[in-house]
Amino acid sequence: MKITQVSIFLENRSGRIADVLAVLAGANINIRALSLADTQDFGILRLMVDRPDDALAALKAARYTAIPTAVLAVEVPDAPGGLHSILSALSSHNLNVEYMYAFVGRKTEKALVVFRFDDPIVDDAIKALLAAGISILGPDAVKDI
Amino acid sequence: MFNPEMETIAPDKLREIQNARLLATVERMWNNVPYYRQRMQEAGISPADIHSVEDLPKLPFITKKDFREQYPYGMLGVPRDQIVRIHASSGTTGKPTVAAYTRADIEAWAECGARCLGCGGGNASDVFQVSYGYGLFTGGLGMHYAGEKLGAAVIPTSAGNTEKQLMLMQDLGVTLLCCTPSYALQIAEVAQRLGIDLHALPLKAGFFGAEPWTDAMRRHIEQAFPLKALDIYGMTELSGPGVAHECLEQNGLHVWEDYFYPEIIDPDTGEPLPDGQQGELVVTCLAKEGMPLIRYRTRDITRILPGRDCPCGRTHRRIARLRGRTDDMLIIRGVNVFPSQIEDVLIRIDGVLPNYLITVDRQGNLDTMEIKVEVTEQSFTDHIKGLEALRDDIAAKLKSVITVGARIVLVEPNSLARGLGKAKRVVDLRKL
């Protein structure tokens, strides 16, 4: 159920993201989705990629601070209220979302949302989502999106 | 011990040697160094007034400024044709500080260096890698001659090309290593990246100096390498590395008192302070010919540990590990701050590399201090709030030690320059 996202620590200055993308391009890694969280001084670049292990190895070799993070990717009905139904299922169990970002897949009509929960509650979140009839993508599904 | 007879000499015998050598040095300066003769005359004294090291406080100090003014040859104690070697320290402003050696000076320097290596258990069977820079800097050649004097197999790798250093360290079975402490950490970082297990190596002692470093950094180095990390003290003006060295007790550095007589003074008044009290280290070189030195103000802040009863058996007095130079001290909003205090705080925080850069600036009339620290995988949790908590934790711990606030900036690993020699830790942008 859980899939691996690559999280990279970056200084907040020009050219840093381009440098990371150059490393990944050099390792022939395909990026499926991307999100950036930033503050005045630093940021965290979060990526869904086709081969997370290879991406991490390439980034570490290039001396970045990069770690794997377990996230959930959920299919969202592409209709009004689609995302709301998912968040309702989580909030009714009092499960706090650490962060989330959405993207649209190529091969499906549906939107996809990546959720990050703190470690202790991620398993509760999986239960709550499945109980609400929401489908969670496995690692193989992510490769094809 | 390299020279047990001299290293464990009875204090009264040592005093006889010191007195005899001091008188010869004063005589040499009076006769051969016009500017110091003039200084003595201005102070109303002549060699006839000096009978023992007790009389040292009568003699004028020599400072870095004198070296600048007498550049390059004004301080020679012998005709230039007796000089066999010249070193120079990196002058941050203007001309370098020059040190000139006779053949006997080189020999004495090697003797002191060999005693230092002996302090770490070194002997003729050791393989000694010298990763201090070779050249004008005294570190490389100074320790090289020390190693040869000891009879060890000396590998003159100099600094740099760290991967090759590691290859030689493994292949040649290096047992003793010397370099700056910051370069030692860089070697450890590269070893980790290459998957080299340093703890499988036969290393036993490391001789680290040329920049101030903390006990916390020592623990870091001792965790990374299977060796005792020992502090070596020296400076170009005095000869180079090997003026004083820690023994395996790791409790103060023995000053080789038959060559270097230490005093501690109040840096503001110049008054001598008793053993045990902290102040500026002043050193008289008792046997130097090429550039004899009397009461040289080192600007290093330390104290002499009272007594001559180190458990190692050496009777030469010890100075405490140096907290920094008066030159290194930053005055931020009126508060004295040593970079070593900042390092001491940072190195205790998990997930921060002991690599940092302090930038001091002035905005309006207010000094600002920014400290860049490198984030490692250990401290990176994919949460902005986790990184902010790390930053705030560093800021709070620093403030409790140095009392002035600093802006902490988390930066990527390896984004701060790694020095091969002395690490550059401070950038002062204030136009004072």
Coordinates of C-alpha atoms in Angstrom, one line a residue:
Chain A
M1 CA 0.0 0.0 0.0
K2 CA 2.7 2.4 1.0
I3 CA 4.9 3.8 -1.8
T4 CA 8.2 5.4 -1.8
Q5 CA 8.6 9.1 -2.3
V6 CA 12.0 10.7 -2.6
S7 CA 12.6 13.7 -0.3
I8 CA 15.5 16.0 -0.9
F9 CA 16.9 18.8 1.3
L10 CA 17.7 21.9 -0.7
E11 CA 18.9 25.3 0.0
N12 CA 16.6 28.0 -1.2
R13 CA 18.7 29.6 -3.9
S14 CA 18.5 29.7 -7.6
G15 CA 19.5 26.7 -9.6
R16 CA 19.2 24.1 -6.9
I17 CA 16.2 22.3 -8.3
A18 CA 17.7 22.3 -11.8
D19 CA 20.9 20.7 -10.3
V20 CA 18.8 17.9 -8.8
L21 CA 16.9 17.3 -12.0
A22 CA 20.1 17.1 -13.9
V23 CA 21.3 14.3 -11.6
L24 CA 18.0 12.4 -12.1
A25 CA 18.1 12.9 -15.8
G26 CA 21.6 11.6 -15.9
A27 CA 20.4 8.4 -14.1
N28 CA 17.5 8.1 -16.6
I29 CA 14.9 8.6 -13.8
N30 CA 11.4 9.6 -14.9
I31 CA 9.6 12.0 -12.5
R32 CA 5.9 11.2 -12.2
A33 CA 5.0 14.0 -9.7
L34 CA 6.7 16.7 -7.8
S35 CA 6.0 19.0 -4.9
L36 CA 8.1 21.7 -3.2
A37 CA 7.8 23.0 0.3
D38 CA 9.9 25.9 1.1
T39 CA 10.9 28.5 3.7
Q40 CA 13.0 31.5 3.4
D41 CA 16.3 29.6 3.7
F42 CA 15.6 26.0 2.7
G43 CA 13.1 23.7 1.1
I44 CA 12.2 20.1 0.6
L45 CA 11.7 18.7 -2.8
R46 CA 9.4 15.7 -2.9
L47 CA 9.3 13.5 -5.9
M48 CA 7.4 10.4 -7.2
V49 CA 9.7 8.7 -9.6
D50 CA 9.6 5.5 -11.6
R51 CA 12.7 3.9 -9.8
P52 CA 13.0 5.4 -6.3
D53 CA 16.0 3.2 -5.2
D54 CA 18.0 4.2 -8.2
A55 CA 17.0 7.9 -7.8
L56 CA 18.2 7.8 -4.1
A57 CA 21.5 6.1 -5.1
A58 CA 22.2 8.7 -7.8
L59 CA 21.3 11.6 -5.4
K60 CA 23.5 10.3 -2.6
A61 CA 26.4 9.8 -5.0
A62 CA 26.0 13.5 -6.0
R63 CA 26.1 14.2 -2.2
Y64 CA 22.6 15.4 -1.7
T65 CA 20.7 14.8 1.5
A66 CA 17.9 12.5 0.1
I67 CA 15.8 10.0 2.0
P68 CA 13.0 7.7 1.1
T69 CA 9.6 8.6 2.6
A70 CA 6.6 6.3 2.8
V71 CA 3.5 8.0 1.4
L72 CA 0.0 6.9 0.2
A73 CA -1.2 7.6 -3.3
V74 CA -5.0 7.7 -3.6
E75 CA -7.2 7.8 -6.6
V76 CA -9.7 10.6 -6.5
P77 CA -12.9 10.7 -8.5
D78 CA -12.6 13.5 -11.0
A79 CA -15.9 15.1 -9.9
P80 CA -17.0 17.8 -7.5
G81 CA -16.6 16.7 -3.9
G82 CA -14.2 13.9 -4.9
L83 CA -11.3 15.0 -2.6
H84 CA -13.7 16.1 0.1
S85 CA -15.0 12.5 0.5
I86 CA -11.5 11.3 1.1
L87 CA -10.6 14.0 3.6
S88 CA -13.9 13.4 5.4
A89 CA -13.0 9.7 5.8
L90 CA -9.7 10.7 7.4
S91 CA -11.0 13.5 9.6
S92 CA -13.8 11.4 10.9
H93 CA -11.1 9.2 12.4
N94 CA -9.1 12.2 13.6
L95 CA -6.2 11.4 11.3
N96 CA -4.0 14.4 10.6
V97 CA -2.5 14.8 7.1
E98 CA 1.1 16.0 7.3
Y99 CA 1.0 17.2 3.7
M100 CA -0.6 16.3 0.4
Y101 CA -0.3 17.1 -3.2
A102 CA -2.3 16.3 -6.3
F103 CA -1.5 15.4 -9.8
V104 CA -3.3 14.0 -12.8
G105 CA -2.3 10.6 -14.3
R106 CA -1.8 10.0 -18.0
K107 CA -3.6 6.6 -18.2
T108 CA -6.5 7.2 -15.9
E109 CA -9.4 9.6 -15.9
K110 CA -8.9 10.1 -12.2
A111 CA -6.8 12.6 -10.3
L112 CA -4.2 11.2 -7.9
V113 CA -3.4 12.6 -4.5
V114 CA -0.3 11.8 -2.5
F115 CA -0.7 11.8 1.3
R116 CA 1.9 11.9 3.9
F117 CA 1.0 10.9 7.5
D118 CA 3.2 10.7 10.5
D119 CA 4.6 7.2 11.0
P120 CA 2.4 6.0 13.8
I121 CA -0.9 6.8 12.1
V122 CA -0.2 5.8 8.5
D123 CA -1.6 2.3 9.1
D124 CA -4.7 3.7 10.7
A125 CA -5.1 5.9 7.6
I126 CA -4.8 3.0 5.3
K127 CA -7.6 1.2 7.3
A128 CA -9.8 4.2 7.3
L129 CA -9.4 4.8 3.5
L130 CA -10.1 1.2 2.6
A131 CA -13.1 1.1 4.9
A132 CA -14.5 4.1 3.1
G133 CA -14.1 2.2 -0.2
I134 CA -11.2 4.4 -1.5
S135 CA -8.6 2.7 -3.6
I136 CA -4.9 3.1 -2.7
L137 CA -2.3 2.7 -5.4
G138 CA 0.5 0.1 -5.0
P139 CA 4.1 0.8 -6.2
D140 CA 3.5 -0.9 -9.5
A141 CA 0.5 1.3 -10.3
V142 CA 2.5 4.4 -9.6
K143 CA 5.1 3.4 -12.2
D144 CA 2.4 3.5 -14.9
I145 CA 0.6 6.6 -14.1
Chain B
M1 CA 59.3 8.4 25.0
F2 CA 61.7 9.6 22.3
N3 CA 64.2 11.2 24.7
P4 CA 63.4 9.9 28.2
E5 CA 66.5 11.5 29.8
M6 CA 65.4 15.0 28.8
E7 CA 61.7 14.5 28.9
T8 CA 61.8 13.3 32.6
I9 CA 64.6 15.6 33.7
A10 CA 64.7 16.8 37.3
P11 CA 63.3 20.4 37.5
D12 CA 66.5 21.9 39.0
K13 CA 68.6 20.4 36.2
L14 CA 66.1 21.7 33.7
R15 CA 66.3 25.1 35.2
E16 CA 70.1 25.1 34.8
I17 CA 69.8 24.3 31.1
Q18 CA 67.1 27.0 30.7
N19 CA 69.2 29.7 32.4
A20 CA 72.4 28.9 30.5
R21 CA 70.5 28.9 27.2
L22 CA 68.6 32.1 28.0
L23 CA 71.8 34.0 28.7
A24 CA 73.3 32.8 25.4
T25 CA 70.1 33.9 23.6
V26 CA 70.1 37.3 25.2
E27 CA 73.8 37.7 24.4
R28 CA 73.1 36.7 20.8
M29 CA 70.3 39.2 20.4
W30 CA 72.2 42.0 22.0
N31 CA 75.1 41.4 19.6
N32 CA 73.4 40.4 16.4
V33 CA 69.9 41.9 16.3
P34 CA 70.1 45.7 16.3
Y35 CA 66.4 46.4 16.8
Y36 CA 66.2 44.2 19.9
R37 CA 69.4 45.7 21.3
Q38 CA 67.7 49.1 20.9
R39 CA 64.6 47.8 22.6
M40 CA 66.6 46.6 25.5
Q41 CA 68.5 49.9 25.7
E42 CA 65.1 51.7 25.7
A43 CA 64.1 49.5 28.7
G44 CA 67.4 50.4 30.4
I45 CA 68.8 46.9 30.6
S46 CA 71.7 45.0 29.2
P47 CA 72.7 41.3 29.2
A48 CA 74.4 41.9 32.5
D49 CA 71.0 42.3 34.1
I50 CA 69.8 38.9 33.1
H51 CA 70.9 36.0 35.2
S52 CA 68.1 33.4 35.0
V53 CA 64.6 32.9 33.6
E54 CA 63.3 34.7 36.7
D55 CA 64.6 37.9 35.1
L56 CA 62.5 37.4 31.9
P57 CA 59.9 40.0 32.9
K58 CA 62.6 42.6 32.6
L59 CA 62.9 42.0 28.9
P60 CA 60.7 43.6 26.3
F61 CA 58.1 41.6 24.4
I62 CA 58.4 40.8 20.7
T63 CA 55.1 40.9 18.8
K64 CA 53.8 40.1 15.3
K65 CA 54.2 43.7 14.5
D66 CA 57.9 43.4 15.0
F67 CA 58.0 40.6 12.5
R68 CA 56.3 42.8 10.0
E69 CA 58.6 45.8 10.6
Q70 CA 61.7 43.7 10.5
Y71 CA 60.6 41.8 7.4
P72 CA 62.4 39.9 5.9
Y73 CA 65.8 39.7 7.6
G74 CA 65.8 42.2 10.4
M75 CA 65.5 39.5 13.1
L76 CA 68.3 37.2 12.0
G77 CA 70.5 36.2 14.9
V78 CA 73.3 34.9 12.5
P79 CA 74.8 35.9 9.2
R80 CA 72.5 34.9 6.4
D81 CA 75.0 32.3 5.0
Q82 CA 74.3 30.2 8.1
I83 CA 70.6 30.0 7.2
V84 CA 69.7 26.7 5.6
R85 CA 65.9 27.0 5.4
I86 CA 63.2 29.7 5.3
H87 CA 59.5 29.1 5.9
A88 CA 56.7 31.7 5.8
S89 CA 53.2 31.7 7.3
S90 CA 50.3 32.9 5.3
G91 CA 50.0 36.5 6.3
T92 CA 46.3 37.4 6.1
T93 CA 47.3 41.0 5.7
G94 CA 50.3 42.2 3.8
K95 CA 53.6 40.4 4.0
P96 CA 54.0 36.9 5.4
T97 CA 55.8 36.1 8.6
V98 CA 59.2 34.6 7.8
A99 CA 61.1 32.1 9.8
A100 CA 64.7 31.3 9.1
Y101 CA 66.6 28.3 10.4
T102 CA 70.2 27.3 10.8
R103 CA 71.2 23.6 10.6
A104 CA 71.1 23.4 14.4
D105 CA 67.6 24.9 14.4
I106 CA 66.3 22.3 12.0
E107 CA 67.9 19.6 14.2
A108 CA 66.3 21.0 17.3
W109 CA 62.9 21.4 15.6
A110 CA 63.1 17.7 14.6
E111 CA 64.1 16.7 18.1
C112 CA 61.0 18.5 19.5
G113 CA 58.8 17.0 16.8
A114 CA 60.1 13.5 17.5
R115 CA 59.3 13.9 21.2
C116 CA 55.7 14.9 20.1
L117 CA 55.4 11.7 18.1
G118 CA 56.7 9.8 21.1
C119 CA 53.9 11.4 23.2
G120 CA 51.5 9.4 21.0
G121 CA 53.4 6.2 21.4
G122 CA 55.3 6.6 18.2
N123 CA 58.6 4.8 17.6
A124 CA 60.9 3.7 14.8
S125 CA 58.6 0.8 13.8
D126 CA 55.7 3.2 12.9
V127 CA 54.5 4.3 9.4
F128 CA 53.8 8.0 9.6
Q129 CA 51.5 9.8 7.1
V130 CA 52.2 13.5 6.9
S131 CA 49.0 15.1 5.5
Y132 CA 49.9 18.6 6.5
G133 CA 50.7 20.8 3.5
Y134 CA 54.3 20.8 2.3
G135 CA 55.8 24.1 1.3
L136 CA 56.2 27.4 2.9
F137 CA 53.8 26.2 5.7
T138 CA 55.8 24.7 8.5
G139 CA 53.4 21.8 9.1
G140 CA 54.4 19.4 6.3
L141 CA 58.2 19.6 6.4
G142 CA 58.3 20.2 10.2
M143 CA 56.5 16.9 10.9
H144 CA 58.4 15.2 8.1
Y145 CA 61.8 15.8 9.8
A146 CA 60.2 14.9 13.1
G147 CA 59.2 11.5 11.7
E148 CA 62.6 10.9 10.2
K149 CA 64.3 11.8 13.5
L150 CA 62.0 9.3 15.2
G151 CA 63.0 6.7 12.6
A152 CA 59.5 6.1 11.4
A153 CA 58.7 5.4 7.8
V154 CA 57.5 8.8 6.6
I155 CA 55.0 9.1 3.8
P156 CA 54.9 12.7 2.6
T157 CA 51.4 12.8 1.1
S158 CA 50.9 16.5 1.9
A159 CA 47.3 17.6 2.0
G160 CA 44.7 17.0 -0.8
N161 CA 43.8 14.2 -3.1
T162 CA 41.9 12.5 -0.3
E163 CA 41.1 9.3 -2.1
K164 CA 44.7 8.6 -2.8
Q165 CA 45.5 9.4 0.8
L166 CA 43.1 6.8 1.9
M167 CA 44.5 4.2 -0.6
L168 CA 48.0 4.8 0.8
M169 CA 46.8 4.7 4.4
Q170 CA 45.3 1.3 3.8
D171 CA 47.9 -0.2 1.5
L172 CA 51.0 1.0 3.5
G173 CA 49.6 0.2 6.9
V174 CA 49.8 3.7 8.3
T175 CA 49.9 3.8 12.1
L176 CA 50.5 7.5 12.8
L177 CA 48.7 10.4 11.0
C178 CA 49.1 14.1 11.2
C179 CA 47.0 16.9 9.6
T180 CA 44.7 19.7 10.6
P181 CA 41.7 18.3 12.6
S182 CA 39.3 19.6 9.9
Y183 CA 41.1 17.7 7.2
A184 CA 41.0 14.6 9.4
L185 CA 37.2 14.9 9.4
Q186 CA 37.2 15.3 5.7
I187 CA 39.3 12.2 5.3
A188 CA 36.7 10.4 7.4
E189 CA 33.8 11.7 5.3
V190 CA 35.4 10.6 2.1
A191 CA 36.2 7.2 3.6
Q192 CA 32.5 6.8 4.6
R193 CA 31.4 7.8 1.1
L194 CA 33.8 5.2 -0.4
G195 CA 32.7 2.5 2.0
I196 CA 36.2 2.2 3.6
D197 CA 36.2 0.9 7.2
L198 CA 38.7 3.1 8.9
H199 CA 38.4 0.9 12.1
A200 CA 40.0 -2.0 10.2
L201 CA 43.2 0.1 9.9
P202 CA 46.2 -0.2 12.3
L203 CA 46.2 3.5 13.1
K204 CA 47.1 4.3 16.7
A205 CA 47.7 8.0 17.1
G206 CA 46.9 11.2 15.3
F207 CA 48.7 14.5 15.7
F208 CA 46.3 17.3 14.9
G209 CA 46.9 21.1 15.1
A210 CA 47.5 24.3 13.2
E211 CA 44.0 25.4 14.1
P212 CA 42.0 25.5 17.4
W213 CA 39.8 22.5 17.9
T214 CA 37.6 21.3 20.7
D215 CA 37.3 18.2 22.8
A216 CA 34.0 17.5 21.1
M217 CA 35.8 17.5 17.8
R218 CA 38.3 15.2 19.3
R219 CA 35.6 12.7 20.2
H220 CA 34.3 12.9 16.7
I221 CA 37.7 12.1 15.2
E222 CA 38.3 9.3 17.7
Q223 CA 34.9 7.8 16.7
A224 CA 35.8 8.0 13.0
F225 CA 39.3 6.6 13.3
P226 CA 40.7 3.9 15.6
L227 CA 43.3 6.3 17.1
K228 CA 44.1 8.6 20.0
A229 CA 43.6 12.2 18.7
L230 CA 46.3 14.4 20.2
D231 CA 46.8 18.1 20.1
I232 CA 50.0 19.5 18.8
Y233 CA 51.0 23.2 19.3
G234 CA 53.3 25.4 17.5
M235 CA 53.6 28.4 15.3
T236 CA 55.9 29.6 12.5
E237 CA 57.5 32.3 14.6
L238 CA 58.6 29.8 17.2
S239 CA 59.8 27.2 14.6
G240 CA 56.6 25.4 13.6
P241 CA 54.6 22.5 15.0
G242 CA 56.2 20.7 18.0
V243 CA 56.5 23.4 20.6
A244 CA 54.1 21.5 22.9
H245 CA 52.2 18.3 22.7
E246 CA 49.7 16.3 24.5
C247 CA 50.7 12.9 25.9
L248 CA 48.3 10.0 26.1
E249 CA 46.7 11.4 29.3
Q250 CA 45.1 14.0 27.0
N251 CA 45.3 16.5 29.8
G252 CA 47.3 19.5 28.7
L253 CA 50.2 19.9 26.3
H254 CA 53.8 19.4 27.5
V255 CA 55.9 22.4 26.5
W256 CA 59.5 21.3 25.6
E257 CA 60.9 23.6 28.2
D258 CA 64.5 23.0 27.4
Y259 CA 63.8 24.8 24.1
F260 CA 60.7 27.0 24.8
Y261 CA 60.1 28.8 28.0
P262 CA 56.4 29.6 28.6
E263 CA 55.0 32.5 30.5
I264 CA 51.3 33.6 30.8
I265 CA 50.6 37.3 30.9
D266 CA 47.6 39.5 31.3
P267 CA 47.0 40.5 27.6
D268 CA 45.9 44.0 28.6
T269 CA 48.6 45.0 31.1
G270 CA 51.4 42.7 30.0
E271 CA 51.9 41.6 33.7
P272 CA 53.0 38.0 34.3
L273 CA 50.4 35.7 35.8
P274 CA 51.0 32.7 38.1
D275 CA 50.7 29.1 36.8
G276 CA 47.0 28.1 36.8
Q277 CA 45.7 31.5 35.6
Q278 CA 44.5 32.0 32.1
G279 CA 46.0 34.7 29.9
E280 CA 48.1 35.1 26.8
L281 CA 50.9 32.7 26.2
V282 CA 54.3 34.3 25.8
V283 CA 57.2 32.1 24.7
T284 CA 61.0 32.6 24.8
C285 CA 62.9 30.4 22.4
L286 CA 65.9 29.2 24.4
A287 CA 68.1 27.7 21.7
K288 CA 67.1 29.3 18.4
E289 CA 70.0 30.7 16.3
G290 CA 68.5 31.7 13.0
M291 CA 65.7 33.8 14.5
P292 CA 66.2 34.0 18.2
L293 CA 63.0 35.1 20.0
I294 CA 62.5 36.5 23.5
R295 CA 59.1 36.8 25.1
Y296 CA 57.1 36.4 21.9
R297 CA 53.5 37.3 22.4
T298 CA 51.7 34.4 20.7
R299 CA 48.2 35.9 21.1
D300 CA 47.1 32.4 22.1
I301 CA 44.9 32.2 25.2
T302 CA 45.7 29.4 27.7
R303 CA 47.0 28.7 31.2
I304 CA 50.0 26.7 32.5
L305 CA 48.8 23.7 34.5
P306 CA 50.5 23.9 37.9
G307 CA 52.9 21.2 38.8
R308 CA 55.2 18.8 37.0
D309 CA 53.6 15.6 38.0
C310 CA 51.9 14.3 34.9
P311 CA 51.2 10.6 35.2
C312 CA 53.1 10.0 32.0
G313 CA 56.3 10.8 33.8
R314 CA 57.3 13.9 31.8
T315 CA 58.4 16.8 34.0
H316 CA 57.9 19.5 31.4
R317 CA 55.0 21.8 32.3
R318 CA 51.8 21.6 30.4
I319 CA 49.6 24.3 28.9
A320 CA 45.8 23.8 28.7
R321 CA 44.3 23.1 25.3
L322 CA 43.9 26.4 23.5
R323 CA 40.5 28.1 23.3
G324 CA 41.5 30.3 20.5
R325 CA 43.7 33.1 19.6
T326 CA 43.1 36.7 20.6
D327 CA 43.1 37.3 16.8
D328 CA 40.3 34.7 16.3
M329 CA 38.1 36.3 18.9
L330 CA 35.1 38.1 17.5
I331 CA 33.5 40.9 19.3
I332 CA 29.8 40.8 18.6
R333 CA 27.7 43.5 20.1
G334 CA 30.4 43.9 22.7
V335 CA 30.5 40.2 23.6
N336 CA 33.7 38.2 23.1
V337 CA 33.0 35.1 21.0
F338 CA 35.5 32.4 20.0
P339 CA 34.7 30.3 17.0
S340 CA 35.7 27.3 19.1
Q341 CA 32.8 27.9 21.4
I342 CA 30.4 27.8 18.5
E343 CA 32.0 24.6 17.2
D344 CA 31.7 23.0 20.6
V345 CA 27.9 23.6 20.6
L346 CA 27.4 22.4 17.0
I347 CA 29.3 19.2 17.4
R348 CA 27.1 18.1 20.3
I349 CA 24.0 18.3 18.2
D350 CA 23.0 15.1 16.4
G351 CA 22.6 15.4 12.7
V352 CA 24.8 18.4 12.2
L353 CA 28.2 18.1 10.6
P354 CA 31.1 19.8 12.4
N355 CA 31.5 22.0 9.4
Y356 CA 30.3 25.5 9.7
L357 CA 30.8 29.1 8.5
I358 CA 30.3 32.1 10.6
T359 CA 29.5 35.4 8.8
V360 CA 29.6 38.6 10.8
D361 CA 28.2 41.7 9.4
R362 CA 26.9 45.1 10.6
Q363 CA 23.4 46.4 9.7
G364 CA 23.1 50.0 10.8
N365 CA 24.8 50.0 14.2
L366 CA 24.1 46.4 15.1
D367 CA 26.4 43.5 14.6
T368 CA 24.8 40.4 13.0
M369 CA 26.0 36.9 13.1
E370 CA 24.9 34.2 10.7
I371 CA 26.0 30.6 11.1
K372 CA 25.7 28.2 8.2
V373 CA 25.5 24.6 9.3
E374 CA 25.3 21.5 7.2
V375 CA 22.3 19.1 7.5
T376 CA 22.8 15.4 7.3
E377 CA 20.5 12.5 6.5
Q378 CA 20.3 11.8 10.3
S379 CA 18.6 15.1 11.0
F380 CA 16.5 15.2 7.8
T381 CA 12.9 14.0 8.3
D382 CA 11.0 15.3 5.3
H383 CA 9.2 17.7 7.5
I384 CA 9.7 21.5 7.3
K385 CA 8.8 21.7 11.0
G386 CA 11.5 19.1 11.9
L387 CA 14.1 21.2 10.1
E388 CA 12.8 24.4 11.8
A389 CA 13.0 22.6 15.1
L390 CA 16.6 21.7 14.4
R391 CA 17.4 25.2 13.5
D392 CA 15.7 26.6 16.6
D393 CA 17.4 24.1 18.8
I394 CA 20.8 25.1 17.5
A395 CA 20.0 28.8 17.9
A396 CA 18.8 28.2 21.5
K397 CA 21.8 26.1 22.5
L398 CA 24.2 28.7 21.0
K399 CA 22.6 31.6 22.6
S400 CA 22.9 29.9 26.0
V401 CA 26.6 29.5 25.5
I402 CA 27.7 32.7 23.7
T403 CA 24.9 34.9 24.9
V404 CA 24.5 36.7 21.6
G405 CA 21.8 35.6 19.2
A406 CA 22.8 34.2 15.8
R407 CA 20.8 33.5 12.7
I408 CA 21.1 29.8 11.8
V409 CA 21.0 28.8 8.2
L410 CA 20.7 25.1 7.3
V411 CA 22.7 24.3 4.2
E412 CA 23.2 21.2 2.1
P413 CA 26.0 18.8 3.1
N414 CA 29.3 19.6 1.4
S415 CA 28.2 23.0 0.4
L416 CA 30.7 24.6 2.7
A417 CA 34.3 24.6 1.5
R418 CA 36.5 21.8 2.9
G419 CA 39.9 23.1 3.7
L420 CA 43.1 21.1 3.1
G421 CA 45.0 23.1 5.6
K422 CA 43.5 25.5 8.1
A423 CA 39.7 25.7 7.9
K424 CA 38.2 29.0 7.2
R425 CA 35.4 29.4 9.8
V426 CA 34.8 33.1 9.9
V427 CA 34.0 35.8 7.4
D428 CA 33.8 39.2 8.9
L429 CA 32.2 41.7 6.6
R430 CA 32.1 44.6 9.0
K431 CA 34.1 47.6 7.9
L432 CA 35.6 48.4 11.3

